Amino acid sequence: MIDFSKSAGFNLIRRHRAEKRFQWAGRSAIFISLTFLVVMVGSILMDAAGTLRQTQIAVTVDLGPDAVDPDNIAGARFGKILKSALRAQFPDAKKRKEKKKLYNLVSPEGSFEIKRQLIANPDLLGGPQTLWLTASDDLDLFYRGKSDASLPESQRRISDLEVAWIDTLAQSGSLRRVLNWNFLTNGDSREPEIAGILSALVGSLFSLAVCFALSFPIGIGAAIYLEEFAKPSRMSDLIEVNINNLAAVPSIIFGLLGLSIFLGYMGMPRSSPLVGGMVLALMTLPTIIISARAALRSVPPSFKQAALALGASPVQAVFHHVLPAAMPGMLTGAIIGMAQALGETAPLLMIGMVAFVVDVPDSILAPATALPVQIFLWADSPERAFTEKTAAAIIVLLIFLIAMNLIAILLRRKLEQRF
Amino acid sequence: MDIPFISASGVNVHYGAKQALFDIDLDIQANKVTALIGPSGCGKSTFLRAINRMNDLIPSCQFDGSLKIGGQDIYAPSVDVVALRAQVGMVFQKPNPFPKSIFENVAYGLKIHRLTTSKQELQDRVEWSLKSAGLWAEVADRLNEPGNSLSGGQQQRLCIARTIAVSPRIILMDEPCSALDPIATAVVEELIDGLRKDYTIVIVTHSMQQAARISQRTAFFHMGKLIEVGSTKSVFTNPQQEQTSNYITGRIG
């Protein structure tokens, strides 16, 4: 009888053991990387959860004709109205310092909120009204239990007096938490409770649009020429080496280039998505060219030969047959380049997209900032409440990235179905 | 009857430093199937690709000598290679339909050369080409399916249909049956025989039985040289050169 079992020799036991060992090594590598990913995303999500909702405080303000002129609502001194309302609510604040603390319960944006609510709804005029206003970040953190009240008073952001006020407010039902739409509809602010991501989001969107509009056609064009038409020569070798090197150049160098050429020499508008997009396009071009060339090279030469043998001109052969077949691969490369550009901070710092921008940019020439720069700015801010904003901004960036990749995948699938 | 349609004289082809063809003089007659046979690397495919200048695509390839089609030197500077290839079609070793529908595969050449003026004419021409290639009955109801959903033999007939759609004068075939099974091969061979009355066909083949079955004239190449050329019957039954008889009896190659 022939022995087909493990004991048949051929070093089988050791070979099978080596196989098992390798499989387990691979599994544990995947497990470790997944764990890191879960920990990272989980901690960001947990930090960002606080941004989801926002504390509001009910303040009864006097909107009688003495305080607000019904014919000139915008001219009223809402700061004064708010302060006197707070003093009326808590008469125990006597000293200047105590009063200041009292005013700090409400966000500095509070007086503008009163004004906006009145302009939207003038019926509120005529007497005392209870309005919901955004609370300050310190109150918000304490109310959510993020500040440790057991610490000695000198080590807390919030004093015993304020703690007593907040407790009173909470017991009287004058505090509530609402969904924080402000985060998605506002621009940046020095005050964490009203700071939003919109200006950075729009800035990133504009920059990437410029970047894609420039780098995709130029990159694809360069790749097609180099791969399909250029005759091999010392010059084309030199260009190839240079493109490969450019892909490895640190991005801040491209920022310096943009600073000296686009801003310094050509005088283009500082901090604008136009210049940001141009700098990112320079940075993305090598990636797109290299991947597009690889995609073109992977198209079977038989397509081109068949077209040429039918009497197609070289340009027809490339554009009718090679390019459509290479398009999915080219898109993949472009999206990798775009994802890099989306996460890039350094070159944008050099061309001034690091500015504190409150207004949402309305064109590619308006001053703007970008998502990663906004994250960098918020992470650098001393206010504790910005920690949560930073995490939330990272999530917005990740969602942006996922959306971009999703579009690329759908496009690719659609293009591939044609064959 | 024996006026040569394609006439090569003193053809030398180099790939860089390596010489692939040595001083070839070969006349090919119209409306006949001429088979080029010989062992691998003997230069028969190089000669075939010289006829529609596909060798131009290889940067290191160098052509010397004269190659005339219908009296016109196709390597003259005034010759537009696109016009040449529109007249000299080619079928490749491996079926290579475009990654498009069956209809588009055949219509492509007609479209780029603007050979038809209306949609109806285009459809008629595609139908005629597919019928000429003996494929119409099999694909009539699936013209919009991708070309590479067909079987290997059908794909090769699709490539032939694509080639004859633009009405070339000459069809070059580079081992068209080497990737096909015997049944598909028989179908394609029958097709080639039928095409002979309208086209001049030059076919490279590794199969001597195939050369004997379908060609009227045979040229035997060896080590880049043309050893013998004549009617297929005489080359196979009464070879003049020893190398030829060695090859066809299977002693070399």
mmCIF file of N, CA and C in Angstrom, chain A residues 79-193:
data_model
loop_
_atom_site.group_PDB
_atom_site.id
_atom_site.type_symbol
_atom_site.label_atom_id
_atom_site.label_comp_id
_atom_site.label_asym_id
_atom_site.label_seq_id
_atom_site.Cartn_x
_atom_site.Cartn_y
_atom_site.Cartn_z
ATOM 1 N N GLY A 79 -26.003 94.297 23.724
ATOM 2 C CA GLY A 79 -25.064 93.892 24.764
ATOM 3 C C GLY A 79 -25.532 94.360 26.119
ATOM 4 N N LYS A 80 -25.956 95.619 26.164
ATOM 5 C CA LYS A 80 -26.422 96.201 27.416
ATOM 6 C C LYS A 80 -27.704 95.501 27.880
ATOM 7 N N ILE A 81 -28.611 95.242 26.943
ATOM 8 C CA ILE A 81 -29.871 94.577 27.274
ATOM 9 C C ILE A 81 -29.618 93.215 27.903
ATOM 10 N N LEU A 82 -28.686 92.464 27.278
ATOM 11 C CA LEU A 82 -28.367 91.126 27.765
ATOM 12 C C LEU A 82 -27.761 91.203 29.164
ATOM 13 N N LYS A 83 -26.822 92.136 29.340
ATOM 14 C CA LYS A 83 -26.143 92.230 30.630
ATOM 15 C C LYS A 83 -27.137 92.574 31.742
ATOM 16 N N SER A 84 -28.027 93.544 31.456
ATOM 17 C CA SER A 84 -28.969 93.912 32.516
ATOM 18 C C SER A 84 -29.925 92.759 32.806
ATOM 19 N N ALA A 85 -30.259 91.974 31.763
ATOM 20 C CA ALA A 85 -31.131 90.818 31.992
ATOM 21 C C ALA A 85 -30.460 89.810 32.908
ATOM 22 N N LEU A 86 -29.149 89.589 32.683
ATOM 23 C CA LEU A 86 -28.428 88.630 33.522
ATOM 24 C C LEU A 86 -28.327 89.139 34.958
ATOM 25 N N ARG A 87 -28.046 90.457 35.087
ATOM 26 C CA ARG A 87 -27.947 91.037 36.440
ATOM 27 C C ARG A 87 -29.268 90.895 37.176
ATOM 28 N N ALA A 88 -30.397 91.068 36.451
ATOM 29 C CA ALA A 88 -31.709 90.947 37.073
ATOM 30 C C ALA A 88 -31.963 89.516 37.525
ATOM 31 N N GLN A 89 -31.426 88.563 36.747
ATOM 32 C CA GLN A 89 -31.651 87.154 37.080
ATOM 33 C C GLN A 89 -30.825 86.738 38.294
ATOM 34 N N PHE A 90 -29.608 87.253 38.402
ATOM 35 C CA PHE A 90 -28.722 86.912 39.521
ATOM 36 C C PHE A 90 -28.240 88.193 40.211
ATOM 37 N N PRO A 91 -29.068 88.765 41.093
ATOM 38 C CA PRO A 91 -28.684 90.048 41.713
ATOM 39 C C PRO A 91 -27.501 89.910 42.666
ATOM 40 N N ASP A 92 -27.102 88.654 42.996
ATOM 41 C CA ASP A 92 -26.006 88.495 43.972
ATOM 42 C C ASP A 92 -24.646 88.857 43.407
ATOM 43 N N ALA A 93 -24.530 89.057 42.093
ATOM 44 C CA ALA A 93 -23.248 89.460 41.528
ATOM 45 C C ALA A 93 -23.085 90.955 41.717
ATOM 46 N N LYS A 94 -22.204 91.323 42.665
ATOM 47 C CA LYS A 94 -22.073 92.740 43.000
ATOM 48 C C LYS A 94 -20.768 93.303 42.460
ATOM 49 N N LYS A 95 -19.690 92.560 42.744
ATOM 50 C CA LYS A 95 -18.379 93.108 42.384
ATOM 51 C C LYS A 95 -18.198 93.048 40.871
ATOM 52 N N ARG A 96 -17.264 93.891 40.390
ATOM 53 C CA ARG A 96 -16.979 93.954 38.962
ATOM 54 C C ARG A 96 -16.567 92.587 38.404
ATOM 55 N N LYS A 97 -15.706 91.910 39.197
ATOM 56 C CA LYS A 97 -15.198 90.615 38.758
ATOM 57 C C LYS A 97 -16.326 89.588 38.665
ATOM 58 N N GLU A 98 -17.225 89.656 39.672
ATOM 59 C CA GLU A 98 -18.340 88.709 39.689
ATOM 60 C C GLU A 98 -19.284 88.954 38.507
ATOM 61 N N LYS A 99 -19.509 90.239 38.230
ATOM 62 C CA LYS A 99 -20.388 90.572 37.111
ATOM 63 C C LYS A 99 -19.808 90.036 35.796
ATOM 64 N N LYS A 100 -18.505 90.203 35.676
ATOM 65 C CA LYS A 100 -17.855 89.732 34.451
ATOM 66 C C LYS A 100 -18.073 88.224 34.282
ATOM 67 N N LYS A 101 -17.965 87.513 35.423
ATOM 68 C CA LYS A 101 -18.185 86.065 35.366
ATOM 69 C C LYS A 101 -19.616 85.754 34.960
ATOM 70 N N LEU A 102 -20.521 86.578 35.513
ATOM 71 C CA LEU A 102 -21.934 86.374 35.187
ATOM 72 C C LEU A 102 -22.172 86.536 33.684
ATOM 73 N N TYR A 103 -21.598 87.624 33.115
ATOM 74 C CA TYR A 103 -21.785 87.852 31.671
ATOM 75 C C TYR A 103 -21.186 86.714 30.851
ATOM 76 N N ASN A 104 -20.160 86.069 31.409
ATOM 77 C CA ASN A 104 -19.475 85.001 30.664
ATOM 78 C C ASN A 104 -20.266 83.702 30.594
ATOM 79 N N LEU A 105 -21.414 83.647 31.298
ATOM 80 C CA LEU A 105 -22.236 82.435 31.182
ATOM 81 C C LEU A 105 -22.774 82.296 29.764
ATOM 82 N N VAL A 106 -23.054 83.442 29.136
ATOM 83 C CA VAL A 106 -23.604 83.425 27.783
ATOM 84 C C VAL A 106 -22.456 83.689 26.814
ATOM 85 N N SER A 107 -22.535 83.083 25.656
ATOM 86 C CA SER A 107 -21.511 83.293 24.631
ATOM 87 C C SER A 107 -21.488 84.765 24.220
ATOM 88 N N PRO A 108 -20.305 85.294 23.887
ATOM 89 C CA PRO A 108 -20.251 86.682 23.394
ATOM 90 C C PRO A 108 -21.130 86.881 22.166
ATOM 91 N N GLU A 109 -21.488 85.779 21.516
ATOM 92 C CA GLU A 109 -22.363 85.861 20.345
ATOM 93 C C GLU A 109 -23.807 86.142 20.768
ATOM 94 N N GLY A 110 -24.105 86.006 22.097
ATOM 95 C CA GLY A 110 -25.470 86.100 22.600
ATOM 96 C C GLY A 110 -26.203 87.350 22.165
ATOM 97 N N SER A 111 -25.531 88.520 22.288
ATOM 98 C CA SER A 111 -26.225 89.762 21.939
ATOM 99 C C SER A 111 -26.591 89.778 20.461
ATOM 100 N N PHE A 112 -25.728 89.207 19.606
ATOM 101 C CA PHE A 112 -26.065 89.141 18.172
ATOM 102 C C PHE A 112 -27.222 88.189 17.929
ATOM 103 N N GLU A 113 -27.281 87.138 18.746
ATOM 104 C CA GLU A 113 -28.380 86.189 18.579
ATOM 105 C C GLU A 113 -29.718 86.851 18.887
ATOM 106 N N ILE A 114 -29.726 87.699 19.945
ATOM 107 C CA ILE A 114 -30.967 88.427 20.257
ATOM 108 C C ILE A 114 -31.379 89.254 19.054
ATOM 109 N N LYS A 115 -30.390 89.967 18.502
ATOM 110 C CA LYS A 115 -30.657 90.843 17.368
ATOM 111 C C LYS A 115 -31.222 90.042 16.178
ATOM 112 N N ARG A 116 -30.586 88.911 15.896
ATOM 113 C CA ARG A 116 -31.038 88.113 14.754
ATOM 114 C C ARG A 116 -32.451 87.591 14.975
ATOM 115 N N GLN A 117 -32.724 87.129 16.210
ATOM 116 C CA GLN A 117 -34.063 86.611 16.489
ATOM 117 C C GLN A 117 -35.111 87.705 16.343
ATOM 118 N N LEU A 118 -34.756 88.919 16.751
ATOM 119 C CA LEU A 118 -35.712 90.025 16.648
ATOM 120 C C LEU A 118 -35.970 90.411 15.205
ATOM 121 N N ILE A 119 -34.903 90.452 14.431
ATOM 122 C CA ILE A 119 -35.086 90.840 13.029
ATOM 123 C C ILE A 119 -35.910 89.787 12.297
ATOM 124 N N ALA A 120 -35.700 88.523 12.650
ATOM 125 C CA ALA A 120 -36.470 87.454 12.020
ATOM 126 C C ALA A 120 -37.916 87.469 12.496
ATOM 127 N N ASN A 121 -38.156 87.920 13.724
ATOM 128 C CA ASN A 121 -39.496 87.837 14.290
ATOM 129 C C ASN A 121 -39.785 89.089 15.132
ATOM 130 N N PRO A 122 -40.152 90.209 14.485
ATOM 131 C CA PRO A 122 -40.340 91.482 15.212
ATOM 132 C C PRO A 122 -41.496 91.438 16.212
ATOM 133 N N ASP A 123 -42.336 90.395 16.158
ATOM 134 C CA ASP A 123 -43.468 90.305 17.091
ATOM 135 C C ASP A 123 -43.003 90.182 18.539
ATOM 136 N N LEU A 124 -41.736 89.780 18.720
ATOM 137 C CA LEU A 124 -41.226 89.604 20.077
ATOM 138 C C LEU A 124 -41.119 90.929 20.817
ATOM 139 N N LEU A 125 -41.097 92.015 20.063
ATOM 140 C CA LEU A 125 -40.908 93.336 20.676
ATOM 141 C C LEU A 125 -42.080 93.702 21.579
ATOM 142 N N GLY A 126 -41.781 94.637 22.506
ATOM 143 C CA GLY A 126 -42.878 95.211 23.273
ATOM 144 C C GLY A 126 -42.822 94.915 24.748
ATOM 145 N N GLY A 127 -42.067 93.920 25.183
ATOM 146 C CA GLY A 127 -42.046 93.629 26.614
ATOM 147 C C GLY A 127 -40.983 92.589 26.929
ATOM 148 N N PRO A 128 -40.988 92.065 28.141
ATOM 149 C CA PRO A 128 -40.001 91.039 28.495
ATOM 150 C C PRO A 128 -40.262 89.751 27.703
ATOM 151 N N GLN A 129 -39.188 89.171 27.229
ATOM 152 C CA GLN A 129 -39.289 87.916 26.467
ATOM 153 C C GLN A 129 -38.207 86.961 26.948
ATOM 154 N N THR A 130 -38.538 85.662 26.993
ATOM 155 C CA THR A 130 -37.510 84.673 27.323
ATOM 156 C C THR A 130 -36.960 84.097 26.025
ATOM 157 N N LEU A 131 -35.670 84.282 25.809
ATOM 158 C CA LEU A 131 -35.031 83.806 24.578
ATOM 159 C C LEU A 131 -33.979 82.758 24.930
ATOM 160 N N TRP A 132 -33.814 81.776 24.018
ATOM 161 C CA TRP A 132 -32.742 80.778 24.193
ATOM 162 C C TRP A 132 -31.491 81.280 23.493
ATOM 163 N N LEU A 133 -30.397 81.385 24.265
ATOM 164 C CA LEU A 133 -29.140 81.880 23.702
ATOM 165 C C LEU A 133 -28.054 80.831 23.902
ATOM 166 N N THR A 134 -27.060 80.859 23.013
ATOM 167 C CA THR A 134 -25.958 79.899 23.125
ATOM 168 C C THR A 134 -25.158 80.172 24.395
ATOM 169 N N ALA A 135 -24.939 79.121 25.178
ATOM 170 C CA ALA A 135 -24.165 79.271 26.402
ATOM 171 C C ALA A 135 -22.673 79.288 26.075
ATOM 172 N N SER A 136 -21.879 79.792 27.014
ATOM 173 C CA SER A 136 -20.434 79.837 26.773
ATOM 174 C C SER A 136 -19.850 78.429 26.851
ATOM 175 N N ASP A 137 -18.629 78.275 26.319
ATOM 176 C CA ASP A 137 -18.017 76.953 26.289
ATOM 177 C C ASP A 137 -17.744 76.427 27.703
ATOM 178 N N ASP A 138 -17.400 77.332 28.656
ATOM 179 C CA ASP A 138 -17.110 76.878 30.017
ATOM 180 C C ASP A 138 -18.365 76.285 30.662
ATOM 181 N N LEU A 139 -19.489 76.990 30.476
ATOM 182 C CA LEU A 139 -20.748 76.484 31.022
ATOM 183 C C LEU A 139 -21.090 75.132 30.385
ATOM 184 N N ASP A 140 -20.928 75.097 29.066
ATOM 185 C CA ASP A 140 -21.261 73.883 28.323
ATOM 186 C C ASP A 140 -20.465 72.691 28.851
ATOM 187 N N LEU A 141 -19.144 72.888 29.006
ATOM 188 C CA LEU A 141 -18.283 71.791 29.476
ATOM 189 C C LEU A 141 -18.688 71.349 30.874
ATOM 190 N N PHE A 142 -18.982 72.334 31.767
ATOM 191 C CA PHE A 142 -19.342 71.999 33.131
ATOM 192 C C PHE A 142 -20.678 71.274 33.181
ATOM 193 N N TYR A 143 -21.643 71.801 32.393
ATOM 194 C CA TYR A 143 -22.984 71.241 32.396
ATOM 195 C C TYR A 143 -22.951 69.792 31.916
ATOM 196 N N ARG A 144 -22.049 69.482 31.006
ATOM 197 C CA ARG A 144 -21.946 68.115 30.498
ATOM 198 C C ARG A 144 -21.060 67.255 31.373
ATOM 199 N N GLY A 145 -20.573 67.841 32.485
ATOM 200 C CA GLY A 145 -19.754 67.059 33.400
ATOM 201 C C GLY A 145 -18.340 66.853 32.917
ATOM 202 N N LYS A 146 -17.870 67.695 31.972
ATOM 203 C CA LYS A 146 -16.514 67.550 31.461
ATOM 204 C C LYS A 146 -15.500 68.280 32.345
ATOM 205 N N SER A 147 -16.006 69.228 33.211
ATOM 206 C CA SER A 147 -15.093 69.896 34.136
ATOM 207 C C SER A 147 -15.206 69.193 35.483
ATOM 208 N N ASP A 148 -14.086 68.978 36.132
ATOM 209 C CA ASP A 148 -14.078 68.261 37.401
ATOM 210 C C ASP A 148 -14.355 69.242 38.540
ATOM 211 N N ALA A 149 -15.569 69.186 39.106
ATOM 212 C CA ALA A 149 -15.944 70.135 40.147
ATOM 213 C C ALA A 149 -15.289 69.823 41.479
ATOM 214 N N SER A 150 -14.669 68.644 41.611
ATOM 215 C CA SER A 150 -14.072 68.281 42.895
ATOM 216 C C SER A 150 -12.685 68.900 43.078
ATOM 217 N N LEU A 151 -12.141 69.456 42.014
ATOM 218 C CA LEU A 151 -10.821 70.093 42.135
ATOM 219 C C LEU A 151 -10.936 71.344 43.007
ATOM 220 N N PRO A 152 -9.811 71.783 43.621
ATOM 221 C CA PRO A 152 -9.844 73.060 44.338
ATOM 222 C C PRO A 152 -10.203 74.202 43.374
ATOM 223 N N GLU A 153 -10.869 75.188 43.889
ATOM 224 C CA GLU A 153 -11.412 76.244 43.033
ATOM 225 C C GLU A 153 -10.348 76.908 42.166
ATOM 226 N N SER A 154 -9.135 77.070 42.740
ATOM 227 C CA SER A 154 -8.090 77.798 42.010
ATOM 228 C C SER A 154 -7.617 77.026 40.772
ATOM 229 N N GLN A 155 -7.889 75.718 40.747
ATOM 230 C CA GLN A 155 -7.414 74.935 39.594
ATOM 231 C C GLN A 155 -8.506 74.727 38.553
ATOM 232 N N ARG A 156 -9.676 75.361 38.776
ATOM 233 C CA ARG A 156 -10.786 75.169 37.858
ATOM 234 C C ARG A 156 -10.958 76.392 36.979
ATOM 235 N N ARG A 157 -11.508 76.183 35.785
ATOM 236 C CA ARG A 157 -11.853 77.292 34.896
ATOM 237 C C ARG A 157 -13.073 78.027 35.464
ATOM 238 N N ILE A 158 -13.829 77.342 36.311
ATOM 239 C CA ILE A 158 -15.144 77.834 36.684
ATOM 240 C C ILE A 158 -15.188 77.945 38.225
ATOM 241 N N SER A 159 -15.607 79.096 38.761
ATOM 242 C CA SER A 159 -15.529 79.321 40.213
ATOM 243 C C SER A 159 -16.758 78.762 40.930
ATOM 244 N N ASP A 160 -16.678 78.714 42.253
ATOM 245 C CA ASP A 160 -17.805 78.200 43.042
ATOM 246 C C ASP A 160 -19.076 78.991 42.782
ATOM 247 N N LEU A 161 -18.889 80.320 42.632
ATOM 248 C CA LEU A 161 -20.042 81.189 42.385
ATOM 249 C C LEU A 161 -20.753 80.781 41.093
ATOM 250 N N GLU A 162 -19.954 80.568 40.031
ATOM 251 C CA GLU A 162 -20.526 80.170 38.742
ATOM 252 C C GLU A 162 -21.206 78.806 38.860
ATOM 253 N N VAL A 163 -20.564 77.907 39.614
ATOM 254 C CA VAL A 163 -21.161 76.584 39.795
ATOM 255 C C VAL A 163 -22.556 76.727 40.411
ATOM 256 N N ALA A 164 -22.663 77.622 41.406
ATOM 257 C CA ALA A 164 -23.954 77.834 42.049
ATOM 258 C C ALA A 164 -24.976 78.375 41.048
ATOM 259 N N TRP A 165 -24.566 79.336 40.226
ATOM 260 C CA TRP A 165 -25.485 79.890 39.214
ATOM 261 C C TRP A 165 -25.953 78.812 38.245
ATOM 262 N N ILE A 166 -24.987 78.013 37.783
ATOM 263 C CA ILE A 166 -25.343 76.996 36.789
ATOM 264 C C ILE A 166 -26.333 75.998 37.401
ATOM 265 N N ASP A 167 -26.092 75.638 38.697
ATOM 266 C CA ASP A 167 -27.023 74.720 39.352
ATOM 267 C C ASP A 167 -28.417 75.322 39.411
ATOM 268 N N THR A 168 -28.484 76.611 39.780
ATOM 269 C CA THR A 168 -29.785 77.281 39.824
ATOM 270 C C THR A 168 -30.463 77.250 38.463
ATOM 271 N N LEU A 169 -29.692 77.584 37.438
ATOM 272 C CA LEU A 169 -30.237 77.607 36.078
ATOM 273 C C LEU A 169 -30.757 76.218 35.690
ATOM 274 N N ALA A 170 -29.955 75.203 36.022
ATOM 275 C CA ALA A 170 -30.326 73.853 35.626
ATOM 276 C C ALA A 170 -31.611 73.425 36.330
ATOM 277 N N GLN A 171 -31.715 73.804 37.651
ATOM 278 C CA GLN A 171 -32.906 73.389 38.390
ATOM 279 C C GLN A 171 -34.154 74.101 37.892
ATOM 280 N N SER A 172 -34.009 75.359 37.451
ATOM 281 C CA SER A 172 -35.185 76.106 36.997
ATOM 282 C C SER A 172 -35.524 75.789 35.539
ATOM 283 N N GLY A 173 -34.804 74.842 34.955
ATOM 284 C CA GLY A 173 -35.107 74.467 33.567
ATOM 285 C C GLY A 173 -34.668 75.505 32.562
ATOM 286 N N SER A 174 -33.688 76.319 32.939
ATOM 287 C CA SER A 174 -33.232 77.363 32.021
ATOM 288 C C SER A 174 -32.049 76.926 31.177
ATOM 289 N N LEU A 175 -31.714 75.651 31.236
ATOM 290 C CA LEU A 175 -30.640 75.134 30.380
ATOM 291 C C LEU A 175 -31.212 74.000 29.531
ATOM 292 N N ARG A 176 -30.824 73.957 28.270
ATOM 293 C CA ARG A 176 -31.240 72.826 27.435
ATOM 294 C C ARG A 176 -30.135 72.536 26.424
ATOM 295 N N ARG A 177 -30.183 71.330 25.882
ATOM 296 C CA ARG A 177 -29.161 70.979 24.892
ATOM 297 C C ARG A 177 -29.852 70.685 23.565
ATOM 298 N N VAL A 178 -29.364 71.331 22.504
ATOM 299 C CA VAL A 178 -29.990 71.171 21.191
ATOM 300 C C VAL A 178 -28.924 70.689 20.193
ATOM 301 N N LEU A 179 -29.394 70.172 19.076
ATOM 302 C CA LEU A 179 -28.480 69.740 18.016
ATOM 303 C C LEU A 179 -27.656 70.929 17.532
ATOM 304 N N ASN A 180 -26.368 70.698 17.344
ATOM 305 C CA ASN A 180 -25.459 71.793 17.064
ATOM 306 C C ASN A 180 -25.310 72.010 15.566
ATOM 307 N N TRP A 181 -26.314 72.660 14.952
ATOM 308 C CA TRP A 181 -26.202 72.936 13.510
ATOM 309 C C TRP A 181 -25.155 74.003 13.235
ATOM 310 N N ASN A 182 -24.880 74.810 14.264
ATOM 311 C CA ASN A 182 -23.898 75.881 14.095
ATOM 312 C C ASN A 182 -22.571 75.359 13.558
ATOM 313 N N PHE A 183 -22.222 74.153 14.000
ATOM 314 C CA PHE A 183 -20.926 73.620 13.603
ATOM 315 C C PHE A 183 -20.837 73.444 12.094
ATOM 316 N N LEU A 184 -21.967 73.124 11.478
ATOM 317 C CA LEU A 184 -21.945 72.894 10.032
ATOM 318 C C LEU A 184 -22.251 74.149 9.232
ATOM 319 N N THR A 185 -22.838 75.170 9.897
ATOM 320 C CA THR A 185 -23.263 76.337 9.112
ATOM 321 C C THR A 185 -22.407 77.573 9.387
ATOM 322 N N ASN A 186 -21.549 77.523 10.403
ATOM 323 C CA ASN A 186 -20.744 78.703 10.723
ATOM 324 C C ASN A 186 -19.331 78.583 10.171
ATOM 325 N N GLY A 187 -18.685 79.769 10.102
ATOM 326 C CA GLY A 187 -17.260 79.778 9.823
ATOM 327 C C GLY A 187 -16.497 79.667 11.131
ATOM 328 N N ASP A 188 -15.204 79.914 11.052
ATOM 329 C CA ASP A 188 -14.372 79.809 12.245
ATOM 330 C C ASP A 188 -14.702 80.956 13.201
ATOM 331 N N SER A 189 -14.346 80.764 14.471
ATOM 332 C CA SER A 189 -14.560 81.802 15.468
ATOM 333 C C SER A 189 -13.539 81.629 16.581
ATOM 334 N N ARG A 190 -13.286 82.718 17.320
ATOM 335 C CA ARG A 190 -12.428 82.586 18.498
ATOM 336 C C ARG A 190 -13.173 81.855 19.617
ATOM 337 N N GLU A 191 -14.498 81.870 19.548
ATOM 338 C CA GLU A 191 -15.295 81.239 20.600
ATOM 339 C C GLU A 191 -15.665 79.829 20.171
ATOM 340 N N PRO A 192 -15.221 78.814 20.893
ATOM 341 C CA PRO A 192 -15.471 77.443 20.449
ATOM 342 C C PRO A 192 -16.956 77.130 20.295
ATOM 343 N N GLU A 193 -17.824 77.746 21.144
ATOM 344 C CA GLU A 193 -19.226 77.352 21.077
ATOM 345 C C GLU A 193 -19.900 77.766 19.776
#
